[in-house]
XYZ file of C-alpha atoms in Angstrom:
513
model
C -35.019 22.530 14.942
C -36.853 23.222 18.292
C -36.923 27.021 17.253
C -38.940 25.542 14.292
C -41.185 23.274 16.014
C -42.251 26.075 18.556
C -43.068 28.834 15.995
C -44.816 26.354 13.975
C -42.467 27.262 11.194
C -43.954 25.106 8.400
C -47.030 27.299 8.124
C -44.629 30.413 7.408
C -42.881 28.472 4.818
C -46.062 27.357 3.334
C -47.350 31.041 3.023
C -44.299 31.943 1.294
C -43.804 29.391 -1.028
C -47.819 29.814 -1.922
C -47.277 33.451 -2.301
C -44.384 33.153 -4.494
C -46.382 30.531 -6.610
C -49.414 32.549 -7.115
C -47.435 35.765 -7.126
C -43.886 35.861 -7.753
C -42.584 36.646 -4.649
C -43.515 36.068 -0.605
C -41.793 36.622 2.723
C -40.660 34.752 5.909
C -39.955 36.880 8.926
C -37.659 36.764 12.482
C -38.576 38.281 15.583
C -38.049 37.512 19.545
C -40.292 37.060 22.241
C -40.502 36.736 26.029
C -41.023 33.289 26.668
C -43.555 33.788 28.943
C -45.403 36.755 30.762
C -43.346 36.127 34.142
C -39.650 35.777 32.400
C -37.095 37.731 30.969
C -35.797 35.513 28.746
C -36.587 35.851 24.998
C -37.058 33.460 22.332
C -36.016 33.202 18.689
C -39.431 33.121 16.293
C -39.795 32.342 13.213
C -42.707 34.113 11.465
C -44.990 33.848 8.387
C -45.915 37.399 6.163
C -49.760 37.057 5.854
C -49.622 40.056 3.514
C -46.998 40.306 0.901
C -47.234 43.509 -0.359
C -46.799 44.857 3.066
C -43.404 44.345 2.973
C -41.106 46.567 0.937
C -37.328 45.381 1.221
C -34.292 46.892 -0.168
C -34.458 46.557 -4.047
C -30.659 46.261 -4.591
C -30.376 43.145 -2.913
C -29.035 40.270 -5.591
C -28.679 37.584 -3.558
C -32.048 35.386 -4.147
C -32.005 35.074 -0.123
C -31.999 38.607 0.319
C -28.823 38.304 2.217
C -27.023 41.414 1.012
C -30.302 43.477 2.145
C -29.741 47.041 3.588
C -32.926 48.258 4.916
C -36.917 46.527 5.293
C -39.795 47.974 5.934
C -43.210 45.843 7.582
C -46.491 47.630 7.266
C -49.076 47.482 9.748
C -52.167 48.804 9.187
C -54.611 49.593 12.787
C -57.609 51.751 13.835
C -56.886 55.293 14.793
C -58.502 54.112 18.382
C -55.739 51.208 18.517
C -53.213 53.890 17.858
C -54.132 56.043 20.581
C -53.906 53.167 23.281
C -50.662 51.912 22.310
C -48.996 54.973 21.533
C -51.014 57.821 23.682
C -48.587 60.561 23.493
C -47.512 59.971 19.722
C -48.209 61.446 16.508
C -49.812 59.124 13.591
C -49.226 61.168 10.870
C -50.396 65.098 10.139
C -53.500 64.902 7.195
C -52.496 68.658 6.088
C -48.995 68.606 6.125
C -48.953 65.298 4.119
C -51.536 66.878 1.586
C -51.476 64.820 -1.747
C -50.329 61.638 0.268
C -52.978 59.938 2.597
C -51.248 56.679 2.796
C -50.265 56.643 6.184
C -53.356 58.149 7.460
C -56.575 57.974 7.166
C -60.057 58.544 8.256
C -60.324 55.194 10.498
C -57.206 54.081 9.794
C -53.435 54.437 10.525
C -50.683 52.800 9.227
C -47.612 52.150 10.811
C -44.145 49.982 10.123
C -40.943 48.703 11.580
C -38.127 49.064 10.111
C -34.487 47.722 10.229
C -31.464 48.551 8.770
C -28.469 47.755 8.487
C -25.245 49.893 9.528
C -21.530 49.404 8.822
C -19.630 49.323 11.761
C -16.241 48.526 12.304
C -14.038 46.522 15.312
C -10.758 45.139 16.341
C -10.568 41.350 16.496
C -7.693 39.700 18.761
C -5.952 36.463 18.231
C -5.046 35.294 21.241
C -1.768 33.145 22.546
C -4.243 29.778 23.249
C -5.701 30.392 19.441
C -8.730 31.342 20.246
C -10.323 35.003 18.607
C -11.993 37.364 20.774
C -13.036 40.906 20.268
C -11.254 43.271 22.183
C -13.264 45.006 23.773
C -14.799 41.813 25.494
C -11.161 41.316 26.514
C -10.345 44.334 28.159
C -11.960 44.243 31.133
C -10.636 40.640 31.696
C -7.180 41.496 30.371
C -5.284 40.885 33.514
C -7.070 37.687 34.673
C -5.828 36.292 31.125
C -2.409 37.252 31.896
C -2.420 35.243 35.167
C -3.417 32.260 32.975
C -0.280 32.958 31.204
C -2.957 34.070 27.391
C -1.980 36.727 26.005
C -3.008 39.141 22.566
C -0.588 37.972 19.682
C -2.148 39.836 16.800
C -4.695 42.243 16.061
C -6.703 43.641 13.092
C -9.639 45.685 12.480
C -12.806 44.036 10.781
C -15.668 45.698 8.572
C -18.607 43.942 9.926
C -22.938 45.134 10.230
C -25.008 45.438 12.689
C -29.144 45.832 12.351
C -30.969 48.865 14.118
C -35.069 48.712 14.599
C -37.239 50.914 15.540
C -40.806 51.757 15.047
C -42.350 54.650 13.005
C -45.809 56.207 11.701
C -46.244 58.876 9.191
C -45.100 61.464 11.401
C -42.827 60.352 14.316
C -40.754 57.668 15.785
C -42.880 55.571 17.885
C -40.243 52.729 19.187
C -36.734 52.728 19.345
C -34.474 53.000 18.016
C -32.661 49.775 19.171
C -29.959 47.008 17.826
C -31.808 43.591 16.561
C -29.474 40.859 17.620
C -28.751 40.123 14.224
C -26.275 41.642 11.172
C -29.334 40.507 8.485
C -32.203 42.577 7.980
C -34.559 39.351 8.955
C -36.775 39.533 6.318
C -36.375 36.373 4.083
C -37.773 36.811 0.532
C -39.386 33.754 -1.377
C -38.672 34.667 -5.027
C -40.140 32.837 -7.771
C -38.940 32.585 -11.420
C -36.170 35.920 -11.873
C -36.424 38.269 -14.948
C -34.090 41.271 -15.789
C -36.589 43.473 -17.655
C -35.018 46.838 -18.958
C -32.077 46.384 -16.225
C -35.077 45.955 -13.612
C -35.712 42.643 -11.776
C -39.257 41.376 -12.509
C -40.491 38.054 -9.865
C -42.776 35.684 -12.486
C -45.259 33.234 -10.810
C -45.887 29.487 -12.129
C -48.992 30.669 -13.510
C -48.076 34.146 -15.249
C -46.672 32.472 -18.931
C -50.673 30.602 -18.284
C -52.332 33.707 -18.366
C -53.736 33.878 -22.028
C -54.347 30.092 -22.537
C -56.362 30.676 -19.173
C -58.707 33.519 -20.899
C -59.102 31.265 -23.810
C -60.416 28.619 -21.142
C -62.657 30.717 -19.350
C -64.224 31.836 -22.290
C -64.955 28.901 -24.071
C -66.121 27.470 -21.040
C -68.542 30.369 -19.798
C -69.944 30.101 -23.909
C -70.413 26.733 -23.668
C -72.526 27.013 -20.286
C -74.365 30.024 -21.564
C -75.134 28.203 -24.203
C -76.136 24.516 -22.546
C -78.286 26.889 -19.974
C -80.254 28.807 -22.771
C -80.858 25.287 -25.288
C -84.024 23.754 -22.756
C -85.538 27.491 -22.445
C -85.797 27.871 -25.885
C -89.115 30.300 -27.314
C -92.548 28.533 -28.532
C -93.486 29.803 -32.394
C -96.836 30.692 -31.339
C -99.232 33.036 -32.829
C -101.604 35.513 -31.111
C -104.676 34.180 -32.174
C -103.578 31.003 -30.458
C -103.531 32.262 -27.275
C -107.585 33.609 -27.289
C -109.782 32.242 -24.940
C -107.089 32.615 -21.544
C -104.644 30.304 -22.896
C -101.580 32.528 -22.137
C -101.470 31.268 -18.962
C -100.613 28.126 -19.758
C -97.706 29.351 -22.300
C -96.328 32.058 -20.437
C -94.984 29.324 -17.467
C -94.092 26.688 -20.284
C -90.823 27.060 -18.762
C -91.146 27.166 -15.622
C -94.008 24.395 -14.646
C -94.339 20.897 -15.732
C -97.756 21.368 -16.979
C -99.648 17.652 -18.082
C -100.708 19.608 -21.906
C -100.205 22.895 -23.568
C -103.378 23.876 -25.389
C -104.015 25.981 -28.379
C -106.828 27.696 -30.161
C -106.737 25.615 -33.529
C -109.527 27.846 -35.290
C -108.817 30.022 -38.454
C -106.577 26.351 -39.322
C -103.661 27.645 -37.310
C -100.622 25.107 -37.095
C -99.293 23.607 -34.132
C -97.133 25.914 -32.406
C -93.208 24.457 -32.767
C -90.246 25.491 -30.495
C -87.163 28.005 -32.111
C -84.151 25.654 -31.631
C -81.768 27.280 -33.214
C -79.661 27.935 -29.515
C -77.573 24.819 -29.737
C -74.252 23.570 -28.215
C -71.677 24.102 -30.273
C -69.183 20.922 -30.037
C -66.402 23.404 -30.791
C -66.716 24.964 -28.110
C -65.635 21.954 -26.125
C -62.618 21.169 -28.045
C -61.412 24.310 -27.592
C -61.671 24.300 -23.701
C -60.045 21.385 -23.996
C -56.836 22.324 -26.030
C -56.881 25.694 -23.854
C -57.039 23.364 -20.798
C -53.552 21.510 -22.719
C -52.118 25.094 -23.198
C -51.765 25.817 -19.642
C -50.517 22.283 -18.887
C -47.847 23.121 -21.379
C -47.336 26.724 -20.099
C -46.844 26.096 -16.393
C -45.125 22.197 -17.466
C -47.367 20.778 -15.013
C -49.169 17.980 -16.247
C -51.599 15.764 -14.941
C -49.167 13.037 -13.920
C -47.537 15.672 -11.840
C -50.923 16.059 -10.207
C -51.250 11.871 -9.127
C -54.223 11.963 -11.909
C -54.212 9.343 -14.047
C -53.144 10.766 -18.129
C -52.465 8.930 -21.657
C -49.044 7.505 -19.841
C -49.959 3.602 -19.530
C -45.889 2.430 -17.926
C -44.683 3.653 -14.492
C -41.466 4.543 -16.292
C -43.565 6.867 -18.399
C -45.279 8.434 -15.484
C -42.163 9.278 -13.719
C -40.743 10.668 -16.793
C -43.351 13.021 -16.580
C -43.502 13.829 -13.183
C -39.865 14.969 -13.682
C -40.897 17.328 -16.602
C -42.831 19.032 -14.319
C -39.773 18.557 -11.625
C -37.844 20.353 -14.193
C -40.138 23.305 -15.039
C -41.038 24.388 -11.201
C -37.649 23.948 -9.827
C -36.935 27.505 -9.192
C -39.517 27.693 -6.874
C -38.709 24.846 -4.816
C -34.794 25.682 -4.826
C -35.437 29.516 -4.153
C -37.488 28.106 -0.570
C -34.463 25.601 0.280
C -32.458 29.068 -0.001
C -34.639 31.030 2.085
C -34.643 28.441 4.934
C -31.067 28.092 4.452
C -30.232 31.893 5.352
C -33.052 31.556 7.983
C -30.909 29.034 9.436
C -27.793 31.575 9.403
C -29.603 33.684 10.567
C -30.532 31.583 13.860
C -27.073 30.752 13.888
C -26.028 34.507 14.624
C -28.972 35.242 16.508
C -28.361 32.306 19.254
C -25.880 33.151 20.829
C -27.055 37.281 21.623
C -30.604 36.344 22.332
C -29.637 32.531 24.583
C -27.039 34.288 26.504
C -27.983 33.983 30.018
C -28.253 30.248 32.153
C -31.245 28.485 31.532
C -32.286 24.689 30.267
C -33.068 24.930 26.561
C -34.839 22.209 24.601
C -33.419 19.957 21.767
C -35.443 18.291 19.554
C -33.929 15.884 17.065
C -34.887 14.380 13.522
C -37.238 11.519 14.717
C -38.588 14.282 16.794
C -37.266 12.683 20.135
C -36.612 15.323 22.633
C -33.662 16.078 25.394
C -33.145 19.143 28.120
C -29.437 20.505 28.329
C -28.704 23.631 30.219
C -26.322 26.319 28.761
C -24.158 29.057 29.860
C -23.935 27.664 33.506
C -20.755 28.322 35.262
C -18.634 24.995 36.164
C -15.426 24.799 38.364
C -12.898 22.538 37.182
C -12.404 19.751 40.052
C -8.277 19.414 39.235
C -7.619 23.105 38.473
C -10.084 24.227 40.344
C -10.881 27.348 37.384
C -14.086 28.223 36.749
C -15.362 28.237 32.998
C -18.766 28.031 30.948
C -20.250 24.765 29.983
C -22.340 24.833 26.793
C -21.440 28.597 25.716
C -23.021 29.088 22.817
C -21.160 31.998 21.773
C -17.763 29.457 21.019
C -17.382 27.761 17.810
C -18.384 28.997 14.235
C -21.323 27.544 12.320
C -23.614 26.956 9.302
C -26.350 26.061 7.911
C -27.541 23.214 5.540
C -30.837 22.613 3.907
C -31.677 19.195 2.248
C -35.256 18.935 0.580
C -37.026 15.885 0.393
C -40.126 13.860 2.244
C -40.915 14.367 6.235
C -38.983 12.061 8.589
C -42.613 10.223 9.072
C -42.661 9.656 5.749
C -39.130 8.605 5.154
C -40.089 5.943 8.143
C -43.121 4.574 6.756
C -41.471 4.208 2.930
C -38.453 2.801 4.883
C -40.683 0.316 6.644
C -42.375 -0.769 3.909
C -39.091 -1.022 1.887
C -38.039 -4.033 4.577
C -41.391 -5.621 4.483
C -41.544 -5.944 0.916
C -37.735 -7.313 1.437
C -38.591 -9.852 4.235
C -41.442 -11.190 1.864
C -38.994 -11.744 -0.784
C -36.363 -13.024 1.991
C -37.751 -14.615 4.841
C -34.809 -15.073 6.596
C -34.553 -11.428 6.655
C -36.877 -11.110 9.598
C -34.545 -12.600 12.102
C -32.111 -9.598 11.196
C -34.071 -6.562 10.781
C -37.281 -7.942 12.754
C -36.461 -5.182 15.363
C -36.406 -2.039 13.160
C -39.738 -2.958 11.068
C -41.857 -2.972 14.489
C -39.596 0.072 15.551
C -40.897 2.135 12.791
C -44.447 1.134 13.531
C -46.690 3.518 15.229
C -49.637 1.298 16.674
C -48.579 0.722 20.246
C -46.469 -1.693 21.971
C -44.448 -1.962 19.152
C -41.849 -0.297 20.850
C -41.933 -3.371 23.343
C -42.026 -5.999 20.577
C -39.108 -4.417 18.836
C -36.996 -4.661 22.501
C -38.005 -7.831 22.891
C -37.180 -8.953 19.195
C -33.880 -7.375 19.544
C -33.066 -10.082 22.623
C -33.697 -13.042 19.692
C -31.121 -11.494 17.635
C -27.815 -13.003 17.437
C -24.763 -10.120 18.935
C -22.950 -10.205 16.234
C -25.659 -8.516 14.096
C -26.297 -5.543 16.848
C -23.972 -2.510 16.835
C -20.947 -2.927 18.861
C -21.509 0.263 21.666
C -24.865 -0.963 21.780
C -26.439 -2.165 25.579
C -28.190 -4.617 24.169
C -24.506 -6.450 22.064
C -22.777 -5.872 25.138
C -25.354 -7.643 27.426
C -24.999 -10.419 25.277
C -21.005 -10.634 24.532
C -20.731 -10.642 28.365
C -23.750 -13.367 28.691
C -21.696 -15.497 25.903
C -18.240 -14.988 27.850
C -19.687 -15.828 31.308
C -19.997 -19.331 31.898
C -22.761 -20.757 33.472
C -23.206 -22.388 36.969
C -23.663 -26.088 35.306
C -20.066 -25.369 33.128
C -18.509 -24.149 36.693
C -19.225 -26.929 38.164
C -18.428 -29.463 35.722
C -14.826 -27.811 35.716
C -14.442 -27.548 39.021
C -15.599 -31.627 39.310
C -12.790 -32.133 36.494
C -10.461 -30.385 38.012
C -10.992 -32.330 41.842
C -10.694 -35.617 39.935
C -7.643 -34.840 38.356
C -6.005 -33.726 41.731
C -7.484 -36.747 43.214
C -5.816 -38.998 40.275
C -2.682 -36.759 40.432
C -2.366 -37.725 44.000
C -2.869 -40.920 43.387
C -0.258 -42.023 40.991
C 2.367 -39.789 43.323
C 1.597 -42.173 46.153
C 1.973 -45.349 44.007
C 5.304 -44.160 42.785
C 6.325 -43.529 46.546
C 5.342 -46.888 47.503
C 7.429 -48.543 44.508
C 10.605 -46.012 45.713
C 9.928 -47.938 49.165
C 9.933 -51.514 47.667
């Protein structure tokens, strides 16, 4: 989650899912970075794909995530003069020998790319005598310091596992690398939209591709009708020449243009009043038919206005949601596709962690309600009984996965959580002395925070959690007695020695009689 929150990883996810919207298909990247300009230390990023086209990934792959990818290319396209600074003694690609093919050079221009792929390699795995796996050759050097611990190798077996080279190229030599990428994924995350086998092929549809037609019939009808409404008030005068003697054309020629006070005419030889042509009129078809076209790509894409928060012919709120789901129901590939990307993103993480976090340092953890914590990892720690040394917070220990659940921000499931319990206290009043605490909790305005501590006081123990400070401050305040009920025993309990010794002395006296 923290890897998220520092790459911004929302706008990369937004980019992709747009993409894919508008155009079948986007792409979410992974890359590392120093951390700073004076450390060594990298850091896990998580990347958007401005471009999609410049991104050309295996075409075998069949897992929507792209998963099972074997290879990924990432265009970049510079100025020859960039070129030259970053790479001075390297070749951008040979114009002549590449004759017929000028993509990766140009004039101005050079393109170059990074790829990865991924290589089949193969290693033994050891199950050890205290359970735990280990490759072996991580083992070997350390072999006899196990043995003094009394773990040894019980079984063995070879594995078929991957592992990701990178380098850098242009169009005519190898300008980085090449080097391992602490990954086995090619990590390049495809955003698919709606999947097609055409003619064996895979073909990536966007929500708006089955809208294309009823989209043409829109803008036509729509570009008619305004050609139309803009040529109806500039329509020609019937006029005839003679009407215009005496340097009236001056008047007639900017009829259209000026608001002149009176048009006049030369009436002599009888001549009529000049009239205007109206026969450029709106056509009221023309309308209706934007308007069904307008219905057609509703229908196509199964988006419809109530999908949209506009207001449409649905008058219930049972109606409404009905609809809404419709369009749930017609754009959920899209939305499930993106839970799947971010769900191998988060494998991917998960493999990455422990290669690129594998030296001491204090890492950041962020949690749901975006509160915050420090922990530091990998740091050697001797054992104060045994006095053996071993890692605290290795990261490489333990298997893990990932999993994705869509639905609103943790902001907003606060705020329709909040207003969930006031709606509930205004139905219940008595409510508010129970869950008075966690409405002004949830509240952002400040010194609700304080108000929600202090609320918490009011409420009877019972009611808190049981590890809570706050329950056990008050289980202990409601076992202690206080100074007043001390005292009062402690008066009882003089009294009744007092009395005690009493009725022993009045019995001695009668044993004396």
């Amino acid at each position: 989650r923290n890897i998220e929150y520092s790459s911004n990883a929302s706008i990369a996810y937004d980019t992709a899912a747009e993409q894919a919207v508008r155009g079948g298909f986007g792409f979410i990247r992974l890359l590392t970075e120093y951390s700073d300009d004076s450390a060594f230390e990298q850091d896990i990023k998580i990347k958007r794909v401005r471009n999609q086209y410049s991104v050309y990934l295996d075409p075998d792959f069949t897992e929507p995530d792209g998963s099972d990818a074997n290879f990924g290319y990432v265009i970049e396209r510079i100025t020859k003069d960039e070129f030259e600074r970053r790479y001075p003694k390297k070749e951008s690609g040979d114009f002549e020998r590449n004759a017929g093919d000028h993509y990766w050079y140009e004039k101005d221009h050079v393109r170059i790319a990074e790829r990865f792929k991924r290589v089949p390699v193969k290693k033994t795995i050891c199950l050890m005598s205290n359970g735990e796996v280990m490759d072996k050759e991580k083992i070997e050097p350390i072999i006899d310091e196990l043995a003094q611990d009394g773990i040894t190798v019980v079984r063995e077996r070879v594995v078929q596992t991957y592992k990701v080279m990178w380098s850098k190229i242009s169009g005519a030599s190898i300008l980085e690398g090449p080097k391992e990428f602490p990954s086995k994924y090619i990590p390049i995350i495809p955003v698919l939209g709606e999947e097609l086998i055409v003619d064996g092929e895979p073909v990536y549809k966007s929500a708006i591709r089955d809208a294309k037609d009823a989209q043409r019939a829109y803008n036509y009808s729509r570009s008619a009708h305004i050609e139309l409404s803009s040529l109806a008030p500039k329509a020609p005068f019937l006029i005839g020449t003679s009407q215009l003697k005496g340097g009236l054309d001056k008047y007639w020629s900017t009829a259209n243009t000026k608001n002149h006070s009176y048009l006049p005419y030369n009436d002599q030889d009888n001549n009529s009043v000049p009239s205007r042509n109206m026969g450029v009129q709106v056509q009221p078809g023309l309308v209706q038919e934007s308007m069904q076209a307008a219905d057609d790509i509703k229908a196509a894409t199964g988006i419809y206005d109530a999908s949209l928060g506009a207001r449409s012919n649905e008058a219930s709120g049972r109606a409404i949601l009905a609809r809404q789901r419709e369009g749930d129901i017609s754009t959920f590939a899209f939305s499930d596709n993106l839970s799947r990307s971010i769900q191998h993103i988060g494998r991917i993480l998960v493999d990455m962690i422990p290669k690129v976090y594998d030296s001491t340092r204090i890492m950041r953890l962020r949690f749901q309600d975006d509160s915050e914590d420090f922990v530091e990892i990998n740091k050697t720690v001797r054992d104060v009984q045994t006095g053996k040394k071993f890692t605290a917070y290795d990261l490489s220990y333990g298997k893990f996965d990932a999993v994705v659940t869509v639905g609103a921000s943790y902001t907003t499931q606060r705020m329709e959580g909040n207003e969930a319990l006031l709606q509930a206290t205004q139905a219940n009043p008595n409510l508010w002395n129970i869950v008075g605490d966690l409405i002004f909790k949830n509240m952002d305005w400040p010194g609700a925070d304080e108000i929600s501590k202090r609320m918490r006081k009011t409420i009877a123990p019972q009611l808190l959690e049981a590890d809570s400070e706050e329950a056990q401050q008050a289980q202990m305040q409601a076992q202690e007695p206080t100074i007043d009920q001390q005292l009062q025993e402690m008066n009882i309990k003089a009294q009744m020695g007092k009395n005690e010794a009493s009725v022993m002395k009045s019995e001695a006296d009668m044993m004396k009689a």
